[in-house]
Amino acid sequence: MSAKKLIVGSCIFIIAAILLILGGLVEYGGHTDERPAAAPPAKGNIIFSFANTSPHTSKALAGSGNSAPQSPGNLLETTNNLRDLYESFKDSNVPAGRNIAYRAWTACFPTFIGPEGRPVTVDSLLRGLPVYAENNEVRRAAYRSLHQRCGGFALLSREEALRITRQQQDAWNKGESLAPGELATKYLRDGELEYALMVARDVIASKDAFATSSLHDFVNQFLVRQVDAQSEPSRERPDLRSLAFSIAACQIGLECGADSLTALQLCANTGQCEGGVVDRYLQTLPNQADRDAALMESKRVVDAIQSGNMRALGF
């Protein structure tokens, strides 16, 4: 074989190899990284969409008589039987639904059920309150109300309580029962900023009040990172911005009255017992200037949610 024919044959072989490689890249979507690209989160897993979930879930959401169907977040805030709500949502086929079950469970465990599955009495909790605090009587009432809402779980055996506790904690650790905002926080911590913002934008677009409230930690961590990246001192307050989202959730429809689950928990656990949830959130702030700033920021958040203005929220 002549040198000329050898060179021509080699060129043909090289060209064929290149075409095969290019064909492979086209077949696999152009990704040359050995790891598959992370799939964007499914929208049904982001917003509170419970269509075609379990029959228990559909029954829990249905209105009675002339009443409108309730949102899952408001069911959680207002139910007098957290066990029933847990049973309704524990097998939901979307993480946001399973998060409702997780919240119902953690509202009662370990506060009223100890780490070994044994009930905790209200009297034992009340003994931990400051002896001469002015609002002790109101806090006692809050503990008793919470205990009543958790009463259905008292029927569980010790073994069953421990099994469900492990099950719920495992699901949480695996990210299988995260609220939408918690999913955004997870993506942010994992370095997936694009996906974190995708979830946050979908929450805002959904205008779902409970999902908006779940953005609290994401907003705080997102803003802290932005402030830390600036070379000049910043006047941004991540704590007030994130609190504004919790307040805004109340202003766009989340049940936040004095008898709501969140209000009772704030009163029992931290002693903020006056007014509704917004009042109790504001009581955690040290001065009136911060309270005014939080309310002003919450108005900006509500306006941005209603107009769908992601840029105004920094998303």
mmCIF file of C-alpha atoms in Angstrom:
data_model
loop_
_atom_site.group_PDB
_atom_site.id
_atom_site.type_symbol
_atom_site.label_atom_id
_atom_site.label_comp_id
_atom_site.label_asym_id
_atom_site.label_seq_id
_atom_site.Cartn_x
_atom_site.Cartn_y
_atom_site.Cartn_z
ATOM 1 C CA MET A 1 0.000 0.000 0.000
ATOM 2 C CA SER A 2 1.347 3.391 -1.003
ATOM 3 C CA ALA A 3 1.885 6.197 1.552
ATOM 4 C CA LYS A 4 -0.768 8.265 -0.225
ATOM 5 C CA LYS A 5 -3.428 5.546 0.160
ATOM 6 C CA LEU A 6 -2.461 5.086 3.833
ATOM 7 C CA ILE A 7 -2.913 8.788 4.530
ATOM 8 C CA VAL A 8 -6.322 8.863 2.765
ATOM 9 C CA GLY A 9 -7.502 5.804 4.696
ATOM 10 C CA SER A 10 -6.407 7.330 7.995
ATOM 11 C CA CYS A 11 -8.283 10.554 7.229
ATOM 12 C CA ILE A 12 -11.476 8.635 6.424
ATOM 13 C CA PHE A 13 -11.151 6.709 9.687
ATOM 14 C CA ILE A 14 -10.648 9.913 11.702
ATOM 15 C CA ILE A 15 -13.641 11.636 10.032
ATOM 16 C CA ALA A 16 -15.860 8.624 10.740
ATOM 17 C CA ALA A 17 -14.795 8.606 14.384
ATOM 18 C CA ILE A 18 -15.585 12.317 14.736
ATOM 19 C CA LEU A 19 -19.053 11.792 13.224
ATOM 20 C CA LEU A 20 -19.736 8.952 15.645
ATOM 21 C CA ILE A 21 -18.747 11.140 18.596
ATOM 22 C CA LEU A 22 -20.918 14.017 17.396
ATOM 23 C CA GLY A 23 -23.822 11.655 16.902
ATOM 24 C CA GLY A 24 -23.420 10.451 20.457
ATOM 25 C CA LEU A 25 -23.473 14.008 21.755
ATOM 26 C CA VAL A 26 -26.681 14.729 19.865
ATOM 27 C CA GLU A 27 -28.243 11.536 21.213
ATOM 28 C CA TYR A 28 -27.481 12.510 24.803
ATOM 29 C CA GLY A 29 -28.624 16.098 24.454
ATOM 30 C CA GLY A 30 -25.155 17.555 24.045
ATOM 31 C CA HIS A 31 -24.040 16.831 27.657
ATOM 32 C CA THR A 32 -20.419 15.786 27.938
ATOM 33 C CA ASP A 33 -20.400 15.748 31.750
ATOM 34 C CA GLU A 34 -20.518 12.204 33.120
ATOM 35 C CA ARG A 35 -23.171 13.235 35.664
ATOM 36 C CA PRO A 36 -26.685 13.661 34.244
ATOM 37 C CA ALA A 37 -27.959 17.239 34.385
ATOM 38 C CA ALA A 38 -30.214 17.882 37.369
ATOM 39 C CA ALA A 39 -33.856 17.903 36.335
ATOM 40 C CA PRO A 40 -35.853 21.046 37.111
ATOM 41 C CA PRO A 41 -38.402 20.515 39.884
ATOM 42 C CA ALA A 42 -41.852 19.523 38.683
ATOM 43 C CA LYS A 43 -44.316 22.369 39.053
ATOM 44 C CA GLY A 44 -46.856 20.082 40.688
ATOM 45 C CA ASN A 45 -44.357 19.538 43.482
ATOM 46 C CA ILE A 46 -43.871 23.246 44.025
ATOM 47 C CA ILE A 47 -47.314 24.738 44.420
ATOM 48 C CA PHE A 48 -50.151 23.368 46.516
ATOM 49 C CA SER A 49 -51.910 21.466 43.759
ATOM 50 C CA PHE A 50 -53.816 18.514 45.225
ATOM 51 C CA ALA A 51 -55.864 17.393 42.250
ATOM 52 C CA ASN A 52 -55.985 13.603 41.846
ATOM 53 C CA THR A 53 -54.294 12.907 45.162
ATOM 54 C CA SER A 54 -55.584 10.452 47.750
ATOM 55 C CA PRO A 55 -59.327 10.306 48.562
ATOM 56 C CA HIS A 56 -58.530 11.352 52.140
ATOM 57 C CA THR A 57 -56.845 14.511 50.838
ATOM 58 C CA SER A 58 -59.763 15.371 48.546
ATOM 59 C CA LYS A 59 -62.197 14.940 51.437
ATOM 60 C CA ALA A 60 -60.110 17.174 53.703
ATOM 61 C CA LEU A 61 -60.020 19.949 51.113
ATOM 62 C CA ALA A 62 -63.708 19.836 50.212
ATOM 63 C CA GLY A 63 -65.984 22.529 51.525
ATOM 64 C CA SER A 64 -69.210 21.688 53.340
ATOM 65 C CA GLY A 65 -72.599 22.980 52.237
ATOM 66 C CA ASN A 66 -72.149 26.418 50.711
ATOM 67 C CA SER A 67 -68.625 26.882 52.040
ATOM 68 C CA ALA A 68 -65.720 27.085 49.636
ATOM 69 C CA PRO A 69 -62.968 24.447 49.653
ATOM 70 C CA GLN A 70 -60.252 25.282 52.170
ATOM 71 C CA SER A 71 -56.585 25.642 51.352
ATOM 72 C CA PRO A 72 -54.274 23.066 52.965
ATOM 73 C CA GLY A 73 -52.408 25.772 54.851
ATOM 74 C CA ASN A 74 -55.603 27.121 56.399
ATOM 75 C CA LEU A 75 -56.744 23.612 57.298
ATOM 76 C CA LEU A 76 -53.511 23.193 59.233
ATOM 77 C CA GLU A 77 -53.959 26.514 61.005
ATOM 78 C CA THR A 78 -57.589 25.979 62.018
ATOM 79 C CA THR A 79 -58.236 22.268 62.521
ATOM 80 C CA ASN A 80 -59.162 21.033 65.974
ATOM 81 C CA ASN A 81 -57.934 17.542 65.125
ATOM 82 C CA LEU A 82 -54.365 17.416 63.863
ATOM 83 C CA ARG A 83 -54.449 13.607 63.796
ATOM 84 C CA ASP A 84 -57.231 13.632 61.205
ATOM 85 C CA LEU A 85 -55.316 16.160 59.102
ATOM 86 C CA TYR A 86 -52.175 14.041 59.346
ATOM 87 C CA GLU A 87 -54.067 10.955 58.148
ATOM 88 C CA SER A 88 -55.578 12.937 55.265
ATOM 89 C CA PHE A 89 -52.261 14.154 53.867
ATOM 90 C CA LYS A 90 -49.637 11.574 54.871
ATOM 91 C CA ASP A 91 -50.035 9.649 51.591
ATOM 92 C CA SER A 92 -50.308 12.691 49.310
ATOM 93 C CA ASN A 93 -48.472 12.207 46.026
ATOM 94 C CA VAL A 94 -46.893 15.673 46.162
ATOM 95 C CA PRO A 95 -44.254 16.829 48.685
ATOM 96 C CA ALA A 96 -46.288 19.924 49.582
ATOM 97 C CA GLY A 97 -49.143 17.678 50.674
ATOM 98 C CA ARG A 98 -46.877 15.442 52.717
ATOM 99 C CA ASN A 99 -45.491 18.614 54.286
ATOM 100 C CA ILE A 100 -48.957 19.369 55.695
ATOM 101 C CA ALA A 101 -48.896 15.940 57.368
ATOM 102 C CA TYR A 102 -45.373 16.590 58.645
ATOM 103 C CA ARG A 103 -46.436 19.952 60.102
ATOM 104 C CA ALA A 104 -49.428 18.365 61.814
ATOM 105 C CA TRP A 105 -47.151 15.726 63.307
ATOM 106 C CA THR A 106 -44.423 18.105 64.478
ATOM 107 C CA ALA A 107 -46.999 20.432 66.040
ATOM 108 C CA CYS A 108 -47.562 17.637 68.557
ATOM 109 C CA PHE A 109 -44.223 15.800 68.678
ATOM 110 C CA PRO A 110 -42.123 16.083 70.757
ATOM 111 C CA THR A 111 -44.075 18.799 72.630
ATOM 112 C CA PHE A 112 -46.803 16.464 73.841
ATOM 113 C CA ILE A 113 -45.124 13.123 73.174
ATOM 114 C CA GLY A 114 -41.643 12.543 74.576
ATOM 115 C CA PRO A 115 -38.676 11.073 72.656
ATOM 116 C CA GLU A 116 -39.547 7.581 73.910
ATOM 117 C CA GLY A 117 -43.135 7.761 72.698
ATOM 118 C CA ARG A 118 -44.688 8.513 76.094
ATOM 119 C CA PRO A 119 -47.247 11.340 76.527
ATOM 120 C CA VAL A 120 -46.158 14.628 78.071
ATOM 121 C CA THR A 121 -48.742 16.204 80.359
ATOM 122 C CA VAL A 122 -49.763 19.834 80.095
ATOM 123 C CA ASP A 123 -49.010 20.274 83.807
ATOM 124 C CA SER A 124 -45.391 19.228 83.289
ATOM 125 C CA LEU A 125 -45.047 21.803 80.502
ATOM 126 C CA LEU A 126 -46.649 24.518 82.596
ATOM 127 C CA ARG A 127 -44.162 23.935 85.404
ATOM 128 C CA GLY A 128 -41.475 25.188 83.019
ATOM 129 C CA LEU A 129 -43.039 28.657 82.685
ATOM 130 C CA PRO A 130 -41.535 31.614 84.586
ATOM 131 C CA VAL A 131 -43.211 31.760 87.963
ATOM 132 C CA TYR A 132 -44.194 35.434 88.019
ATOM 133 C CA ALA A 133 -44.630 36.206 84.297
ATOM 134 C CA GLU A 134 -47.664 38.392 83.613
ATOM 135 C CA ASN A 135 -48.919 36.318 80.662
ATOM 136 C CA ASN A 136 -48.653 32.883 82.300
ATOM 137 C CA GLU A 137 -52.413 32.376 82.298
ATOM 138 C CA VAL A 138 -52.652 33.074 78.564
ATOM 139 C CA ARG A 139 -49.724 30.750 77.856
ATOM 140 C CA ARG A 140 -51.386 28.030 79.929
ATOM 141 C CA ALA A 141 -54.528 28.418 77.823
ATOM 142 C CA ALA A 142 -52.445 28.186 74.624
ATOM 143 C CA TYR A 143 -50.778 24.969 75.793
ATOM 144 C CA ARG A 144 -54.141 23.451 76.679
ATOM 145 C CA SER A 145 -55.593 24.389 73.290
ATOM 146 C CA LEU A 146 -52.630 22.852 71.471
ATOM 147 C CA HIS A 147 -52.875 19.732 73.614
ATOM 148 C CA GLN A 148 -56.537 19.386 72.663
ATOM 149 C CA ARG A 149 -55.725 19.671 68.944
ATOM 150 C CA CYS A 150 -53.103 16.941 69.374
ATOM 151 C CA GLY A 151 -55.436 14.686 71.363
ATOM 152 C CA GLY A 152 -56.027 12.259 68.500
ATOM 153 C CA PHE A 153 -52.385 11.206 68.543
ATOM 154 C CA ALA A 154 -52.722 10.103 72.183
ATOM 155 C CA LEU A 155 -54.584 7.012 70.915
ATOM 156 C CA LEU A 156 -51.408 5.721 69.256
ATOM 157 C CA SER A 157 -49.444 3.004 70.983
ATOM 158 C CA ARG A 158 -45.911 3.853 72.079
ATOM 159 C CA GLU A 159 -44.481 1.607 69.331
ATOM 160 C CA GLU A 160 -46.670 3.216 66.658
ATOM 161 C CA ALA A 161 -45.726 6.726 67.804
ATOM 162 C CA LEU A 162 -42.023 5.871 67.586
ATOM 163 C CA ARG A 163 -42.459 4.248 64.165
ATOM 164 C CA ILE A 164 -44.271 7.255 62.712
ATOM 165 C CA THR A 165 -41.713 9.633 64.241
ATOM 166 C CA ARG A 166 -38.868 7.772 62.507
ATOM 167 C CA GLN A 167 -40.856 7.634 59.274
ATOM 168 C CA GLN A 168 -41.618 11.348 59.276
ATOM 169 C CA GLN A 169 -38.055 12.292 60.159
ATOM 170 C CA ASP A 170 -36.621 10.056 57.433
ATOM 171 C CA ALA A 171 -38.966 11.585 54.842
ATOM 172 C CA TRP A 172 -37.961 15.074 55.959
ATOM 173 C CA ASN A 173 -34.235 14.253 55.827
ATOM 174 C CA LYS A 174 -34.630 12.875 52.297
ATOM 175 C CA GLY A 175 -36.491 15.983 51.149
ATOM 176 C CA GLU A 176 -39.700 14.050 50.478
ATOM 177 C CA SER A 177 -41.961 16.274 52.588
ATOM 178 C CA LEU A 178 -40.613 19.773 52.033
ATOM 179 C CA ALA A 179 -42.820 22.812 51.654
ATOM 180 C CA PRO A 180 -42.108 24.785 48.456
ATOM 181 C CA GLY A 181 -39.998 27.401 50.225
ATOM 182 C CA GLU A 182 -38.029 24.677 51.990
ATOM 183 C CA LEU A 183 -37.312 23.102 48.608
ATOM 184 C CA ALA A 184 -35.932 26.464 47.447
ATOM 185 C CA THR A 185 -33.757 26.614 50.574
ATOM 186 C CA LYS A 186 -32.434 23.116 49.893
ATOM 187 C CA TYR A 187 -31.480 24.035 46.324
ATOM 188 C CA LEU A 188 -29.771 27.190 47.599
ATOM 189 C CA ARG A 189 -27.732 25.252 50.161
ATOM 190 C CA ASP A 190 -26.787 22.695 47.496
ATOM 191 C CA GLY A 191 -25.426 25.452 45.251
ATOM 192 C CA GLU A 192 -28.298 25.181 42.741
ATOM 193 C CA LEU A 193 -29.208 28.886 42.687
ATOM 194 C CA GLU A 194 -31.015 28.674 39.342
ATOM 195 C CA TYR A 195 -33.376 25.987 40.608
ATOM 196 C CA ALA A 196 -33.815 27.748 43.954
ATOM 197 C CA LEU A 197 -34.974 30.893 42.171
ATOM 198 C CA MET A 198 -37.185 28.829 39.860
ATOM 199 C CA VAL A 199 -39.039 27.458 42.875
ATOM 200 C CA ALA A 200 -39.267 30.882 44.531
ATOM 201 C CA ARG A 201 -40.723 32.403 41.356
ATOM 202 C CA ASP A 202 -43.286 29.611 41.060
ATOM 203 C CA VAL A 203 -44.342 30.191 44.660
ATOM 204 C CA ILE A 204 -44.861 33.897 43.973
ATOM 205 C CA ALA A 205 -46.735 33.118 40.750
ATOM 206 C CA SER A 206 -49.024 30.676 42.594
ATOM 207 C CA LYS A 207 -50.048 33.401 45.094
ATOM 208 C CA ASP A 208 -50.499 30.594 47.622
ATOM 209 C CA ALA A 209 -50.331 32.091 51.116
ATOM 210 C CA PHE A 210 -48.909 29.056 52.928
ATOM 211 C CA ALA A 211 -46.288 28.520 50.223
ATOM 212 C CA THR A 212 -45.356 32.199 50.501
ATOM 213 C CA SER A 213 -44.906 31.811 54.249
ATOM 214 C CA SER A 214 -42.586 28.850 53.646
ATOM 215 C CA LEU A 215 -40.165 31.150 51.768
ATOM 216 C CA HIS A 216 -39.083 32.714 55.089
ATOM 217 C CA ASP A 217 -35.771 30.864 55.501
ATOM 218 C CA PHE A 218 -34.951 30.963 51.790
ATOM 219 C CA VAL A 219 -35.354 34.747 51.655
ATOM 220 C CA ASN A 220 -33.160 35.161 54.723
ATOM 221 C CA GLN A 221 -30.337 32.976 53.420
ATOM 222 C CA PHE A 222 -30.589 34.331 49.876
ATOM 223 C CA LEU A 223 -30.276 37.917 51.082
ATOM 224 C CA VAL A 224 -27.478 37.092 53.545
ATOM 225 C CA ARG A 225 -25.438 35.717 50.647
ATOM 226 C CA GLN A 226 -26.067 38.842 48.610
ATOM 227 C CA VAL A 227 -25.042 41.104 51.491
ATOM 228 C CA ASP A 228 -21.913 39.064 52.188
ATOM 229 C CA ALA A 229 -20.882 39.309 48.528
ATOM 230 C CA GLN A 230 -20.957 43.125 48.566
ATOM 231 C CA SER A 231 -17.735 45.019 49.124
ATOM 232 C CA GLU A 232 -19.503 48.044 50.649
ATOM 233 C CA PRO A 233 -21.579 48.026 53.853
ATOM 234 C CA SER A 234 -25.235 47.232 53.178
ATOM 235 C CA ARG A 235 -28.372 48.585 54.816
ATOM 236 C CA GLU A 236 -30.330 45.458 53.877
ATOM 237 C CA ARG A 237 -31.899 43.586 56.794
ATOM 238 C CA PRO A 238 -32.302 39.882 55.934
ATOM 239 C CA ASP A 239 -34.204 39.316 59.179
ATOM 240 C CA LEU A 240 -36.804 41.980 58.375
ATOM 241 C CA ARG A 241 -37.123 40.954 54.724
ATOM 242 C CA SER A 242 -37.774 37.323 55.626
ATOM 243 C CA LEU A 243 -40.229 38.294 58.371
ATOM 244 C CA ALA A 244 -42.026 40.453 55.808
ATOM 245 C CA PHE A 245 -42.792 37.320 53.767
ATOM 246 C CA SER A 246 -44.367 35.668 56.820
ATOM 247 C CA ILE A 247 -46.455 38.786 57.443
ATOM 248 C CA ALA A 248 -47.379 39.047 53.759
ATOM 249 C CA ALA A 249 -48.673 35.454 53.837
ATOM 250 C CA CYS A 250 -51.202 36.533 56.468
ATOM 251 C CA GLN A 251 -52.164 39.537 54.357
ATOM 252 C CA ILE A 252 -52.867 37.470 51.225
ATOM 253 C CA GLY A 253 -55.058 34.841 52.841
ATOM 254 C CA LEU A 254 -53.290 32.605 55.357
ATOM 255 C CA GLU A 255 -55.376 32.135 58.508
ATOM 256 C CA CYS A 256 -53.496 34.130 61.142
ATOM 257 C CA GLY A 257 -56.064 34.824 63.843
ATOM 258 C CA ALA A 258 -55.447 34.556 67.555
ATOM 259 C CA ASP A 259 -56.725 30.955 67.556
ATOM 260 C CA SER A 260 -54.615 29.786 64.612
ATOM 261 C CA LEU A 261 -51.994 27.097 65.144
ATOM 262 C CA THR A 262 -49.111 29.506 64.565
ATOM 263 C CA ALA A 263 -50.546 32.072 67.004
ATOM 264 C CA LEU A 264 -50.967 29.439 69.707
ATOM 265 C CA GLN A 265 -47.440 28.134 69.162
ATOM 266 C CA LEU A 266 -45.973 31.645 69.379
ATOM 267 C CA CYS A 267 -47.814 32.238 72.627
ATOM 268 C CA ALA A 268 -47.009 28.891 74.242
ATOM 269 C CA ASN A 269 -43.376 28.648 73.156
ATOM 270 C CA THR A 270 -42.081 32.219 73.162
ATOM 271 C CA GLY A 271 -44.628 34.248 75.115
ATOM 272 C CA GLN A 272 -45.933 36.414 72.252
ATOM 273 C CA CYS A 273 -49.645 36.234 73.087
ATOM 274 C CA GLU A 274 -51.290 39.539 72.118
ATOM 275 C CA GLY A 275 -53.341 39.917 68.935
ATOM 276 C CA GLY A 276 -53.103 37.730 65.861
ATOM 277 C CA VAL A 277 -50.050 36.217 64.200
ATOM 278 C CA VAL A 278 -48.866 39.491 62.627
ATOM 279 C CA ASP A 279 -49.021 41.262 65.999
ATOM 280 C CA ARG A 280 -47.110 38.408 67.594
ATOM 281 C CA TYR A 281 -44.441 38.446 64.893
ATOM 282 C CA LEU A 282 -43.975 42.167 65.450
ATOM 283 C CA GLN A 283 -43.671 41.615 69.202
ATOM 284 C CA THR A 284 -40.448 39.673 68.545
ATOM 285 C CA LEU A 285 -38.787 42.852 67.226
ATOM 286 C CA PRO A 286 -36.898 45.090 69.680
ATOM 287 C CA ASN A 287 -38.218 48.529 68.707
ATOM 288 C CA GLN A 288 -40.941 50.410 66.850
ATOM 289 C CA ALA A 289 -38.611 51.410 64.008
ATOM 290 C CA ASP A 290 -38.052 47.733 63.162
ATOM 291 C CA ARG A 291 -41.773 47.024 63.431
ATOM 292 C CA ASP A 292 -42.589 49.879 61.040
ATOM 293 C CA ALA A 293 -39.891 48.712 58.638
ATOM 294 C CA ALA A 294 -41.208 45.134 58.660
ATOM 295 C CA LEU A 295 -44.751 46.293 57.893
ATOM 296 C CA MET A 296 -43.549 48.569 55.106
ATOM 297 C CA GLU A 297 -41.508 45.721 53.635
ATOM 298 C CA SER A 298 -44.484 43.356 53.846
ATOM 299 C CA LYS A 299 -46.580 45.823 51.836
ATOM 300 C CA ARG A 300 -43.884 45.828 49.159
ATOM 301 C CA VAL A 301 -43.921 42.024 49.125
ATOM 302 C CA VAL A 302 -47.713 41.882 48.821
ATOM 303 C CA ASP A 303 -47.701 44.418 45.973
ATOM 304 C CA ALA A 304 -45.029 42.399 44.147
ATOM 305 C CA ILE A 305 -46.946 39.130 44.625
ATOM 306 C CA GLN A 306 -50.202 40.609 43.358
ATOM 307 C CA SER A 307 -48.517 42.137 40.305
ATOM 308 C CA GLY A 308 -46.176 39.196 39.687
ATOM 309 C CA ASN A 309 -43.172 41.528 39.845
ATOM 310 C CA MET A 310 -40.267 39.125 40.488
ATOM 311 C CA ARG A 311 -37.664 41.845 40.011
ATOM 312 C CA ALA A 312 -39.096 43.865 42.902
ATOM 313 C CA LEU A 313 -38.455 40.844 45.143
ATOM 314 C CA GLY A 314 -34.950 40.278 43.829
ATOM 315 C CA PHE A 315 -35.975 36.990 42.199
#
